[in-house]
Structures are given as C-alpha cells and as structure tokens.
Amino acid sequence: MSPRTKDPRAAAGQQARRAQAAWGELPGAQKTLGVVVALALLVGAVAFVQWQRAPQLSPLFTGLSSADGGAVVEELQAAGVAYELTDGGATVLVPEEQVYDLRLQMSAAGLPGDDTGGYSLLDEQGVTASQFQQEVAYQRAVEGELAKTIGAIDGVEAAVVHLAVPKKDVFVDESDAPTASVLVQTRAGKTLDKGQVASVVTLVSSSVEGMLPEAVSVVDGTGTLLSAKAAGPGSGGGVEAADMTADFETRVAGDLQTLLDTVVGPGNAVATVTAALDFDATEATTERFLAPEEGVLPLSETTEGEQYTGAGGAGEAGVLGPDNIVVPNITVQGEASDNAYSSASKTVNNAVGKVTERVVSAPGTVERLSVSVVVDRDAVARTDMLALQDTVSAAVGLDAARGDVVSVTQMPFDVGDAEAVAAELEAAGEAAAAEGRQDMIWNAVLAGLVLLVVIITLVMGARRKKRSEPVDLGLYAPADDEPVAVPAIPAPRAEALPAAPDPEAAQLASLTSQRDEVIDLVDREPAEVAELLRGWLADRRSS
C-alpha cells in the first residue's frame, strides 16, 4: 500500500469521531433544535411516501339515497373493494382505476335502483286490471314522478308526495278541489329557502288538474310546516305575514337611515318604522252605463199604431140580475153619434256604453305607517326640525288620509356604553395585533434557528468532506525499494521546553508533541503545508 493510500474504514471512523466531537461542541439548544428538525423531516418524508403510495379515489356514484347508498356499500364490501363515503353518504369514492369496472358491476346488479316508482308502474299492469286498480296505479305513478322531480332540487335527499284527488261524479255539479302533501327530507346541513318551497308548491299544483297552490302543504323531516297552507288562501296569517311585515319595516327603515346618515351624519340619528299591512285578498266588480252619444244611430226602432172608427145609436140595453136573469133597461131614444179610437207607441233601442271594472286587491297593502326619528341634540344642535320632518315624510310616502304618523324629535344620546364598547374593541384589536406581532417574531426566530442549523450542518459537512479527501502535495513519489527522505523537524527552542531531570524522555515528549502539531496542521491547512514542503524540497535540490 502506497503512503498516499488511506484505509476507507479508518477514514470513516475518523469522520465519525470528528462528527461526534463537533456534535459534542454544540450547545444544548442547538442539539434540541437539530433533533426536532430531523424528526420533522423524517415524519414529513414518511407522510409523503404514504401519500404517494395511497390510491387515488374518484366518485363511483353521487347523489345516492340512503337505500341505494347502503346497497352499493354492501356490494363493495362483498367484493373487498376499498371505498370512502362523503357528502353525508350520498357520494361513494373508490380507487380511480376501478371506477368503470365497478360501475358495470353495479349496473348488472341493478344499482342504484331507479325504477321503484313513477310511470314504470303502469308497465306492470295486465289486461285484467280493473278500473279502480288503474286509477290507483296512475295516482301512484304521478306521486312517484313528482317525488323524483322534487328530489332533484339542490339540498333535497328524498321526497314523498301524497295526492288526494276526489272522484268525479256526473250527478254532482261541484266537487271538492284536489289537495297534496309533500314530505321533504333535506341533506345534512341543508335547508330549503322560501324560493325553493314556492317552487315545490308550484310544481305539484301545476301537475294535477284543478289543484290550487294553496292546497299544497310542504313539511320537512322535523315536522315543520314550510308552506303557508295553514294560514289559508289570502289570509296572510302565520309566520309568512310576520316575515313580510318585518321585511317591509326593515327595508323602509334602512332607506330612511341612509338618508339620515347623509343629512345629519352617521350615528347622529335613529329611525324606527312600524307598519300595519292588510293581508286580506279582496275582489270588487263595478258596472257603469254611459249615456248615448249624439249623432249615433239607434240599434233598432219600432213604431206601432191602432185606430178605430164606428157609428153609435139608441138601443136597448140590460144588465144581469139575480140568477143571471136579464133585467131590461130603459130604452132611451136619441140621435146617432160617431165613435173614434186611435193609439200609437214607439220603441227606440239606442247604443248604450257599458263599463265593467274588476278590482283585485293583493295581500300586503299598507294600512297604516308610523315613523319615529330621534336626532342627537348634542351632536346636531342647529338642525331645522321642520324641514327634516318634511324630508322624512316625503321619504316614507306619508299618507295622512290613512292615518300615517311621523315624529321627529331631538334628544341627547347616551354614548357611555358605545364608548366603552369602542374602547374594548380597540383594546381587543391592539391585543390581537400584539399577539400577531409576537407570533411573527417567534416564527421568524424559529425560521432563523432552522436556517442557522442548516447552514452549520452544510459548513460542517463541507469541512469534513474537505478533510477526508486525499491531498496531492505534489511531492516526488519514490519507489518501494528507494529510501524516503523525511524532512528534518526543527529543533525546539530552548525556552519552549521545560527543564526535566531525564533529557531523553523530555526530547521524546517534545518530538511527539511536535508530530501531533504537524499532523493537526496538515489536517487543518493542507495547502499551506504542501507549499511549505515544496519549498523545503526545492532548497534541498538546489543545495
């Protein structure tokens, strides 16, 4: 083995000892931080590897009902396929590479089942079905189709529809109107708003002949009545009337408050609106006839006349007496006279104009409006209250005929609580800001420590690598049988060696110490040592 060749095991052991020595020189805080960083990197690497090895999941079916979801899960468990449920059990996730195969298998098994109702029931009827069976099957089919349609609304998991359609009778002039009830089961965390409930009511009432929207009641899974059927048509009672009144008052008060904030400044005025709304639906029909216009020809005109002329004379006359016996009259002798009779009638049918007015009053008209505005007297001292009252009256549409009232007054506002709340909010904001700054400082310190550990680790690794690499000193490599010239080690200075009773032992210790220093110098500064040796060899060759 040449003198320049090093044993790998010895070099590895030397590097391990140096690393151990460098680790021992580090303070306790840096050691702890280094261990924490190493553990974090190890945990992150393990999590990354597990995430890479985990199968990618894709939706197999979405929007499943509870029954279909349970059947699909049973099939997956029987087949030993890993799955995951999301969206409250309505979505089933399976490995991405098995999606299409599993869909074909589920379809062959009849899943998800979608032929449990609707018009498919009519296909199962035979030719021997009675009229009653046909009517019941048709009603069940309509109910099933309506339930499927309602189930397609966002947020609806399942729906059940029941129709009550009176039987038609030819001997009855008027029959009861059909009614319907809808039970809606919403998904977890979902609720139906008023627009969706109105859509359900309109959908059901439009699907059945003669059914009015007021005859449809919608109930959720908790038993809460969502439609306004309990209030009756046009009555406007119940929760719907209260909501409409509150919405109207809030809208008017909001517009008025915006106006006041612009006029007297934000926070210097408060407006309150109270409204009485009429939710009774009324209908009135009025007919008026107009006088015929001049110059317009009549529609029809009829003239009738009668005339009679005859001669009169003396004659006998009598009257009937008792038992229908004619009692002769006294005969009067006189001169003959002429009798004449005439009559005439005329009928004219003129074109008379007719006006029919039908007025329907929609529920929700304003019966009475009360508005109260209070202005801060301390903040707004020079405000024309009369002008402000006129402005408020015009803004809310004051109608004195229906009894509306507007009141505008000045009062001092109690701002003690508001100031306390503002102070608390300011203190809370400052505390949150201080906490945020402290978190930022701690994060910066932690990041700096991590960066420092990384830099120290890189520097130490570079040094260890530099020390472990063989250094070509550029010296002459002698043959194996050629003697090697070792440079002479300079004698130590006399003042550097302490006095010893044994000169040989002292000289040996001095040589050993100098040898260790030279080895350490070669390890620390290999380039400078190589340059020094080149100089020595050049001096010896020149001599």
Coordinates of C-alpha atoms in Angstrom, one line a residue:
M1 CA 0.0 0.0 0.0
S2 CA 1.4 3.4 -1.0
P3 CA 1.8 6.0 1.6
R4 CA -0.8 8.2 0.0
T5 CA -3.5 5.4 0.1
K6 CA -5.9 5.6 3.0
D7 CA -7.9 2.8 4.6
P8 CA -11.7 3.6 3.9
R9 CA -12.7 2.1 7.3
A10 CA -10.1 4.3 9.1
A11 CA -11.3 7.4 7.2
A12 CA -14.9 6.6 8.0
G13 CA -14.0 6.1 11.7
Q14 CA -12.1 9.3 11.7
Q15 CA -15.1 11.2 10.1
A16 CA -17.4 9.6 12.7
R17 CA -15.1 10.7 15.5
R18 CA -14.9 14.3 14.1
A19 CA -18.7 14.4 13.7
Q20 CA -19.2 13.2 17.3
A21 CA -16.7 15.8 18.5
A22 CA -18.4 18.6 16.5
W23 CA -21.8 17.4 17.9
G24 CA -20.4 17.5 21.4
E25 CA -19.2 21.0 21.0
L26 CA -22.7 22.3 20.1
P27 CA -24.8 23.9 22.9
G28 CA -27.9 22.1 24.2
A29 CA -30.4 24.4 22.4
Q30 CA -28.9 23.7 19.0
K31 CA -28.8 20.0 19.7
T32 CA -32.5 20.0 20.7
L33 CA -33.4 22.1 17.6
G34 CA -31.4 19.8 15.4
V35 CA -33.2 16.7 16.8
V36 CA -36.6 18.4 16.3
V37 CA -35.8 19.4 12.7
A38 CA -34.5 15.9 12.0
L39 CA -37.7 14.3 13.4
A40 CA -39.9 16.7 11.5
L41 CA -38.1 15.9 8.2
L42 CA -38.4 12.2 9.0
V43 CA -42.2 12.5 9.7
G44 CA -42.7 14.6 6.6
A45 CA -40.8 12.1 4.5
V46 CA -42.9 9.2 5.8
A47 CA -46.2 11.1 5.3
F48 CA -45.1 12.0 1.7
V49 CA -44.3 8.4 0.9
Q50 CA -47.6 7.2 2.4
W51 CA -49.5 9.8 0.4
Q52 CA -47.7 8.8 -2.8
R53 CA -48.5 5.1 -2.2
A54 CA -52.1 5.8 -1.3
P55 CA -54.6 5.1 -4.1
Q56 CA -56.3 8.0 -5.8
L57 CA -60.1 7.9 -5.2
S58 CA -62.8 9.0 -7.7
P59 CA -66.6 9.2 -7.3
L60 CA -68.4 6.0 -8.2
F61 CA -71.9 7.4 -7.7
T62 CA -73.1 10.8 -6.4
G63 CA -76.5 11.9 -5.1
L64 CA -77.4 8.5 -3.8
S65 CA -80.4 7.9 -1.5
S66 CA -79.9 6.2 1.8
A67 CA -81.3 2.9 0.5
D68 CA -79.2 2.9 -2.7
G69 CA -76.1 4.0 -0.7
G70 CA -76.4 1.1 1.7
A71 CA -76.9 -1.4 -1.2
V72 CA -73.8 -0.1 -3.0
V73 CA -71.7 -0.2 0.2
E74 CA -72.8 -3.8 0.8
E75 CA -71.7 -4.8 -2.8
L76 CA -68.3 -3.1 -2.3
Q77 CA -67.7 -4.8 1.0
A78 CA -68.6 -8.2 -0.5
A79 CA -66.2 -7.6 -3.4
G80 CA -63.4 -6.4 -1.0
V81 CA -63.0 -3.0 -2.6
A82 CA -61.8 -0.1 -0.5
Y83 CA -64.2 2.8 -0.5
E84 CA -64.9 6.1 1.2
L85 CA -68.2 8.0 1.8
T86 CA -68.5 11.7 1.5
D87 CA -71.3 14.3 1.3
G88 CA -73.3 12.7 4.1
G89 CA -73.2 9.2 2.5
A90 CA -74.6 10.4 -0.9
T91 CA -71.2 10.1 -2.7
V92 CA -69.1 6.9 -2.8
L93 CA -65.4 7.1 -3.7
V94 CA -63.4 4.1 -4.9
P95 CA -59.9 3.7 -6.4
E96 CA -59.6 5.6 -9.7
E97 CA -58.5 2.5 -11.7
Q98 CA -61.6 0.5 -10.7
V99 CA -64.3 3.1 -11.3
Y100 CA -65.6 1.9 -14.7
D101 CA -65.4 -1.8 -13.8
L102 CA -67.3 -1.2 -10.6
R103 CA -70.0 0.8 -12.4
L104 CA -70.6 -2.0 -14.8
Q105 CA -70.8 -4.5 -12.0
M106 CA -73.2 -2.3 -10.0
S107 CA -75.3 -1.7 -13.2
A108 CA -75.5 -5.5 -13.7
A109 CA -76.7 -5.8 -10.1
G110 CA -79.4 -3.2 -10.6
L111 CA -77.8 -0.5 -8.6
P112 CA -78.6 2.2 -8.0
G113 CA -82.2 1.3 -8.2
D114 CA -84.2 4.0 -10.1
D115 CA -87.3 2.1 -11.1
T116 CA -89.1 2.0 -7.7
G117 CA -91.9 4.3 -8.8
G118 CA -93.2 6.7 -11.4
Y119 CA -94.7 5.8 -14.7
S120 CA -92.9 2.4 -14.7
L121 CA -95.7 1.1 -12.5
L122 CA -98.1 1.4 -15.5
D123 CA -95.9 -1.1 -17.4
E124 CA -96.7 -3.8 -14.8
Q125 CA -100.5 -3.7 -15.3
G126 CA -102.2 -6.5 -17.0
V127 CA -105.2 -6.6 -19.2
T128 CA -107.3 -7.9 -16.4
A129 CA -106.8 -4.8 -14.2
S130 CA -110.0 -3.2 -13.0
Q131 CA -110.8 0.4 -13.3
F132 CA -110.0 1.0 -9.6
Q133 CA -106.6 -0.6 -10.0
Q134 CA -105.9 1.5 -13.0
E135 CA -106.8 4.7 -11.2
V136 CA -104.7 3.8 -8.1
A137 CA -101.7 2.8 -10.3
Y138 CA -102.0 6.1 -12.2
Q139 CA -102.1 8.1 -8.9
R140 CA -99.1 6.2 -7.6
A141 CA -97.2 6.9 -10.8
V142 CA -97.9 10.6 -10.6
E143 CA -96.8 10.7 -7.0
G144 CA -93.6 8.8 -7.8
E145 CA -92.7 11.1 -10.7
L146 CA -93.3 14.2 -8.6
A147 CA -91.2 12.7 -5.8
K148 CA -88.3 12.1 -8.3
T149 CA -88.6 15.6 -9.6
I150 CA -88.6 17.2 -6.2
G151 CA -85.6 15.0 -5.2
A152 CA -83.6 16.6 -8.0
I153 CA -83.7 20.0 -6.2
D154 CA -80.4 21.0 -4.6
G155 CA -80.4 20.1 -0.9
V156 CA -83.2 17.5 -1.1
E157 CA -82.2 14.0 -0.3
A158 CA -85.6 12.3 -0.6
A159 CA -89.3 13.3 -1.1
V160 CA -92.6 11.7 -0.6
V161 CA -95.8 13.0 -2.3
H162 CA -99.4 12.1 -1.4
L163 CA -102.3 13.3 -3.6
A164 CA -105.9 13.4 -2.5
V165 CA -107.9 13.6 -5.7
P166 CA -111.7 13.5 -5.3
K167 CA -113.6 11.0 -7.5
K168 CA -115.6 12.7 -10.3
D169 CA -119.3 12.1 -10.3
V170 CA -121.6 13.0 -13.2
F171 CA -124.6 13.6 -10.8
V172 CA -122.7 16.3 -8.8
D173 CA -122.3 19.8 -10.2
E174 CA -119.5 20.8 -7.9
S175 CA -116.8 18.6 -6.3
D176 CA -114.0 19.2 -3.9
A177 CA -110.7 20.5 -5.1
P178 CA -107.7 18.1 -5.0
T179 CA -105.1 18.6 -2.3
A180 CA -101.5 17.4 -1.9
S181 CA -99.0 16.9 0.9
V182 CA -95.2 16.8 0.3
L183 CA -92.7 15.4 2.8
V184 CA -89.1 16.6 2.1
Q185 CA -86.0 15.1 3.6
T186 CA -83.1 17.5 3.3
R187 CA -79.4 16.6 3.4
A188 CA -77.2 17.2 6.4
G189 CA -76.6 20.9 6.8
K190 CA -79.0 21.9 4.1
T191 CA -82.3 23.8 4.4
L192 CA -84.9 24.9 1.9
D193 CA -85.4 28.6 1.4
K194 CA -88.7 30.3 0.6
G195 CA -88.0 30.3 -3.1
Q196 CA -87.4 26.5 -3.2
V197 CA -90.6 25.8 -1.2
A198 CA -92.6 28.0 -3.6
S199 CA -91.1 26.1 -6.5
V200 CA -92.2 22.8 -4.9
V201 CA -95.7 24.1 -4.3
T202 CA -96.0 25.4 -7.9
L203 CA -94.6 22.2 -9.3
V204 CA -97.1 20.0 -7.5
S205 CA -100.1 22.3 -8.1
S206 CA -99.3 22.6 -11.8
S207 CA -99.1 18.8 -12.2
V208 CA -102.6 18.0 -11.0
E209 CA -105.7 19.3 -12.8
G210 CA -107.8 21.7 -10.7
M211 CA -105.3 21.9 -7.8
L212 CA -104.6 25.4 -6.4
P213 CA -101.3 26.4 -4.9
E214 CA -103.0 26.9 -1.5
A215 CA -104.0 23.3 -1.5
V216 CA -100.3 22.1 -1.3
S217 CA -98.6 21.6 2.1
V218 CA -94.9 21.1 2.4
V219 CA -93.3 19.6 5.5
D220 CA -89.7 18.8 6.3
G221 CA -88.2 15.9 8.1
T222 CA -88.6 17.6 11.5
G223 CA -92.3 18.1 11.1
T224 CA -92.0 21.9 10.4
L225 CA -94.6 23.3 8.0
L226 CA -92.7 25.0 5.2
S227 CA -95.6 26.2 3.1
A228 CA -98.3 28.7 4.1
K229 CA -101.3 26.3 3.8
A230 CA -102.2 26.6 7.5
A231 CA -102.8 30.4 7.0
G232 CA -105.4 29.8 4.3
P233 CA -105.6 31.4 0.9
G234 CA -105.3 35.2 1.0
S235 CA -105.4 35.4 4.8
G236 CA -101.7 36.2 5.2
G237 CA -101.6 35.0 8.7
G238 CA -99.0 33.0 10.4
V239 CA -95.3 33.2 10.0
E240 CA -95.4 34.4 6.4
A241 CA -97.4 37.6 7.3
A242 CA -94.9 38.4 10.2
D243 CA -92.0 37.9 7.9
M244 CA -93.4 40.1 5.2
T245 CA -94.2 42.8 7.7
A246 CA -90.7 42.6 9.2
D247 CA -89.1 42.7 5.7
F248 CA -91.1 45.8 4.8
E249 CA -90.3 47.6 8.0
T250 CA -86.6 46.8 7.7
R251 CA -86.4 48.0 4.1
V252 CA -88.1 51.3 4.8
A253 CA -86.1 51.9 8.0
G254 CA -82.9 51.1 6.1
D255 CA -83.6 53.6 3.3
L256 CA -84.6 56.2 5.9
Q257 CA -81.4 55.6 8.0
T258 CA -79.3 56.0 4.9
L259 CA -80.9 59.4 4.2
L260 CA -80.4 60.5 7.9
D261 CA -76.8 59.5 7.9
T262 CA -76.2 61.6 4.8
V263 CA -78.1 64.6 6.2
V264 CA -77.1 64.7 9.9
G265 CA -74.1 62.4 9.9
P266 CA -73.6 58.7 10.8
G267 CA -74.6 57.8 14.3
N268 CA -76.4 61.1 14.9
A269 CA -80.0 59.9 14.2
V270 CA -82.0 56.7 14.7
A271 CA -85.1 55.8 12.7
T272 CA -87.8 53.3 13.6
V273 CA -90.7 52.2 11.3
T274 CA -93.8 50.3 12.4
A275 CA -96.2 49.2 9.6
A276 CA -99.7 47.6 9.6
L277 CA -100.2 45.6 6.5
D278 CA -103.5 44.2 5.1
F279 CA -103.2 40.6 4.0
D280 CA -106.8 40.1 3.1
A281 CA -107.3 39.5 -0.6
T282 CA -110.5 41.3 -1.8
E283 CA -112.2 41.5 -5.2
A284 CA -114.8 44.1 -6.4
T285 CA -116.7 44.3 -9.7
T286 CA -118.3 47.6 -10.8
E287 CA -120.6 48.2 -13.8
R288 CA -121.4 51.6 -15.3
F289 CA -123.6 52.6 -18.2
L290 CA -122.8 55.6 -20.4
A291 CA -125.4 58.0 -22.0
P292 CA -125.7 57.6 -25.7
E293 CA -123.8 60.0 -27.8
E294 CA -125.4 62.4 -30.1
G295 CA -125.4 61.6 -33.8
V296 CA -125.2 57.8 -33.2
L297 CA -128.0 55.9 -34.9
P298 CA -130.1 53.6 -32.7
L299 CA -129.6 49.9 -32.8
S300 CA -133.4 49.3 -33.5
E301 CA -136.6 51.4 -33.7
T302 CA -140.2 50.1 -33.7
T303 CA -143.4 52.1 -34.1
E304 CA -146.9 50.6 -33.5
G305 CA -150.3 52.3 -34.2
E306 CA -154.0 51.4 -33.7
Q307 CA -157.1 53.3 -34.9
Y308 CA -160.9 52.5 -34.7
T309 CA -164.0 54.4 -36.1
G310 CA -167.7 53.4 -35.6
A311 CA -171.4 54.7 -35.6
G312 CA -173.4 54.8 -32.3
G313 CA -177.2 54.7 -31.8
A314 CA -180.1 54.2 -29.4
G315 CA -180.7 50.7 -28.3
E316 CA -181.9 48.6 -25.6
A317 CA -179.6 47.5 -23.0
G318 CA -179.9 45.5 -19.9
V319 CA -177.9 44.0 -17.1
L320 CA -177.8 40.6 -15.5
G321 CA -179.8 40.4 -12.3
P322 CA -180.0 37.7 -9.7
D323 CA -179.7 34.1 -11.0
N324 CA -178.3 35.5 -14.3
I325 CA -181.7 36.9 -15.3
V326 CA -181.5 39.8 -17.7
V327 CA -183.2 42.9 -16.4
P328 CA -184.2 45.1 -19.2
N329 CA -183.0 48.7 -19.3
I330 CA -185.0 51.7 -20.0
T331 CA -184.9 52.4 -23.7
V332 CA -183.6 55.8 -24.5
Q333 CA -184.4 57.3 -27.7
G334 CA -181.8 59.7 -29.2
E335 CA -179.7 60.8 -32.1
A336 CA -176.9 58.7 -33.6
S337 CA -173.3 59.7 -32.9
D338 CA -169.9 58.7 -34.4
N339 CA -167.3 57.0 -32.1
A340 CA -163.5 57.1 -33.0
Y341 CA -160.4 55.4 -31.2
S342 CA -156.7 55.6 -32.0
S343 CA -153.3 54.7 -30.2
A344 CA -149.6 54.8 -31.1
S345 CA -146.3 53.5 -29.5
K346 CA -142.7 53.8 -30.5
T347 CA -139.7 51.9 -29.2
V348 CA -136.1 53.0 -29.8
N349 CA -133.0 50.9 -28.8
N350 CA -130.0 53.2 -28.6
A351 CA -126.4 52.0 -28.3
V352 CA -125.6 52.5 -24.6
G353 CA -122.0 52.1 -23.5
K354 CA -121.2 49.7 -20.6
V355 CA -118.0 49.7 -18.5
T356 CA -117.2 46.8 -16.2
E357 CA -114.4 47.2 -13.7
R358 CA -112.9 44.3 -11.8
V359 CA -110.5 45.3 -9.0
V360 CA -108.5 42.7 -7.1
S361 CA -106.6 43.8 -4.0
A362 CA -103.4 41.9 -3.5
P363 CA -102.4 41.0 0.1
G364 CA -99.8 43.1 1.7
T365 CA -101.1 46.6 1.2
V366 CA -100.2 49.3 3.7
E367 CA -103.0 50.2 6.1
R368 CA -101.0 52.5 8.4
L369 CA -97.4 53.6 8.8
S370 CA -95.8 55.0 11.9
V371 CA -92.3 56.5 11.7
S372 CA -90.2 57.8 14.6
V373 CA -86.9 59.7 14.2
V374 CA -84.7 60.7 17.1
V375 CA -81.8 63.1 16.4
D376 CA -78.9 63.6 18.8
R377 CA -79.3 67.1 20.3
D378 CA -75.6 67.4 21.4
A379 CA -74.1 66.3 18.1
V380 CA -76.6 68.2 15.8
A381 CA -77.7 71.4 17.5
R382 CA -78.6 73.6 14.6
T383 CA -80.9 71.3 12.6
D384 CA -84.1 72.6 11.1
M385 CA -86.5 70.1 12.6
L386 CA -89.5 71.2 10.4
A387 CA -87.5 70.7 7.2
L388 CA -86.2 67.4 8.5
Q389 CA -89.7 66.2 9.3
D390 CA -90.9 67.2 5.8
T391 CA -88.0 65.3 4.3
V392 CA -88.7 62.2 6.3
S393 CA -92.5 62.4 5.4
A394 CA -91.6 62.5 1.8
A395 CA -89.1 59.7 2.0
V396 CA -91.5 57.2 3.6
G397 CA -94.5 58.3 1.5
L398 CA -96.7 59.8 4.2
D399 CA -100.4 59.5 3.6
A400 CA -102.5 61.4 6.1
A401 CA -105.7 60.0 4.8
R402 CA -104.9 56.5 6.1
G403 CA -103.6 57.8 9.4
D404 CA -99.9 57.8 9.0
V405 CA -97.8 59.4 11.7
V406 CA -94.3 60.8 11.5
S407 CA -92.5 62.1 14.6
V408 CA -89.1 63.8 14.5
T409 CA -87.6 64.9 17.9
Q410 CA -84.2 65.9 19.4
M411 CA -82.8 64.1 22.4
P412 CA -79.4 63.7 24.0
F413 CA -77.9 60.3 23.1
D414 CA -76.4 58.0 25.8
V415 CA -73.0 57.2 24.4
G416 CA -71.4 55.8 27.5
D417 CA -71.9 52.2 26.5
A418 CA -70.9 52.9 23.0
E419 CA -67.6 54.4 24.2
A420 CA -67.0 51.5 26.5
V421 CA -67.6 49.1 23.6
A422 CA -65.4 51.1 21.4
A423 CA -62.6 51.1 24.0
E424 CA -63.0 47.3 24.4
L425 CA -62.9 46.8 20.7
E426 CA -59.8 49.0 20.4
A427 CA -58.1 47.1 23.3
A428 CA -59.0 43.8 21.7
G429 CA -57.6 45.0 18.4
E430 CA -54.4 46.1 20.0
A431 CA -54.1 42.7 21.8
A432 CA -54.8 40.8 18.6
A433 CA -52.2 43.0 16.8
A434 CA -49.6 42.4 19.6
E435 CA -50.3 38.7 19.6
G436 CA -49.9 38.7 15.8
R437 CA -46.6 40.5 16.1
Q438 CA -45.4 38.1 18.7
D439 CA -46.4 35.2 16.6
M440 CA -44.5 36.7 13.7
I441 CA -41.4 37.2 15.9
W442 CA -41.5 33.7 17.2
N443 CA -41.9 32.3 13.6
A444 CA -39.0 34.5 12.4
V445 CA -36.8 33.3 15.3
L446 CA -37.8 29.7 14.6
A447 CA -37.1 30.1 10.9
G448 CA -33.7 31.7 11.7
L449 CA -32.8 28.9 14.0
V450 CA -33.7 26.3 11.4
L451 CA -31.7 28.2 8.8
L452 CA -28.8 28.5 11.2
V453 CA -28.8 24.8 11.9
V454 CA -29.0 24.0 8.1
I455 CA -26.0 26.4 7.4
I456 CA -24.0 24.9 10.3
T457 CA -24.7 21.4 9.0
L458 CA -23.7 22.3 5.5
V459 CA -20.5 24.0 6.6
M460 CA -19.5 21.1 8.8
G461 CA -20.3 18.6 6.1
A462 CA -18.1 20.6 3.7
R463 CA -15.2 20.7 6.1
R464 CA -15.5 17.0 6.8
K465 CA -15.6 16.3 3.1
K466 CA -12.6 18.5 2.5
R467 CA -10.6 16.9 5.3
S468 CA -11.5 13.3 4.2
E469 CA -10.3 14.0 0.6
P470 CA -6.7 13.0 -0.2
V471 CA -4.4 15.9 -0.8
D472 CA -1.9 15.8 -3.5
L473 CA 1.1 17.6 -2.1
G474 CA 2.9 17.5 -5.4
L475 CA 5.9 15.6 -3.9
Y476 CA 8.1 13.0 -5.5
A477 CA 6.8 9.5 -5.1
P478 CA 9.7 7.2 -4.6
A479 CA 9.8 3.5 -5.5
D480 CA 9.1 0.8 -3.0
D481 CA 12.8 0.0 -2.5
E482 CA 14.0 3.6 -2.6
P483 CA 14.6 5.2 0.8
V484 CA 12.2 8.1 1.6
A485 CA 13.7 11.4 2.6
V486 CA 11.9 12.7 5.6
P487 CA 12.3 16.4 6.1
A488 CA 14.1 17.3 9.3
I489 CA 12.0 18.6 12.1
P490 CA 13.4 21.8 13.5
A491 CA 14.7 21.5 17.0
P492 CA 12.6 23.1 19.6
R493 CA 13.6 26.3 21.1
A494 CA 15.2 26.0 24.5
E495 CA 12.8 28.3 26.2
A496 CA 9.8 26.2 24.9
L497 CA 11.0 23.0 26.7
P498 CA 10.7 22.8 30.4
A499 CA 13.6 21.5 32.4
A500 CA 13.4 17.8 33.0
P501 CA 15.6 15.5 35.0
D502 CA 15.7 13.0 32.1
P503 CA 16.9 14.6 28.8
E504 CA 15.9 11.6 26.7
A505 CA 12.3 11.5 28.0
A506 CA 11.9 15.2 27.6
Q507 CA 13.2 15.1 24.0
L508 CA 10.8 12.2 23.2
A509 CA 7.8 14.1 24.6
S510 CA 8.8 17.2 22.6
L511 CA 9.1 15.2 19.4
T512 CA 5.7 13.5 20.0
S513 CA 4.1 16.9 20.6
Q514 CA 5.6 18.4 17.5
R515 CA 4.5 15.4 15.5
D516 CA 0.9 15.8 16.7
E517 CA 1.0 19.5 15.9
V518 CA 2.3 18.8 12.4
I519 CA -0.5 16.2 11.8
D520 CA -3.1 18.6 13.0
L521 CA -1.6 21.4 10.9
V522 CA -1.8 19.1 7.8
D523 CA -5.4 18.3 8.6
R524 CA -6.4 21.9 9.1
E525 CA -4.3 23.6 6.4
P526 CA -3.2 21.0 3.8
A527 CA -2.5 23.6 1.1
E528 CA -0.1 25.6 3.2
V529 CA 1.7 22.5 4.4
A530 CA 2.1 21.3 0.8
E531 CA 3.5 24.7 -0.2
L532 CA 6.0 24.6 2.7
L533 CA 7.2 21.1 1.8
R534 CA 7.7 22.1 -1.8
G535 CA 9.9 24.9 -0.6
W536 CA 11.9 22.6 1.5
L537 CA 12.4 20.1 -1.3
A538 CA 13.4 22.9 -3.7
D539 CA 16.0 24.1 -1.2
R540 CA 17.5 20.6 -0.8
R541 CA 17.7 20.0 -4.5
S542 CA 19.3 23.3 -5.1
S543 CA 21.9 22.6 -2.5

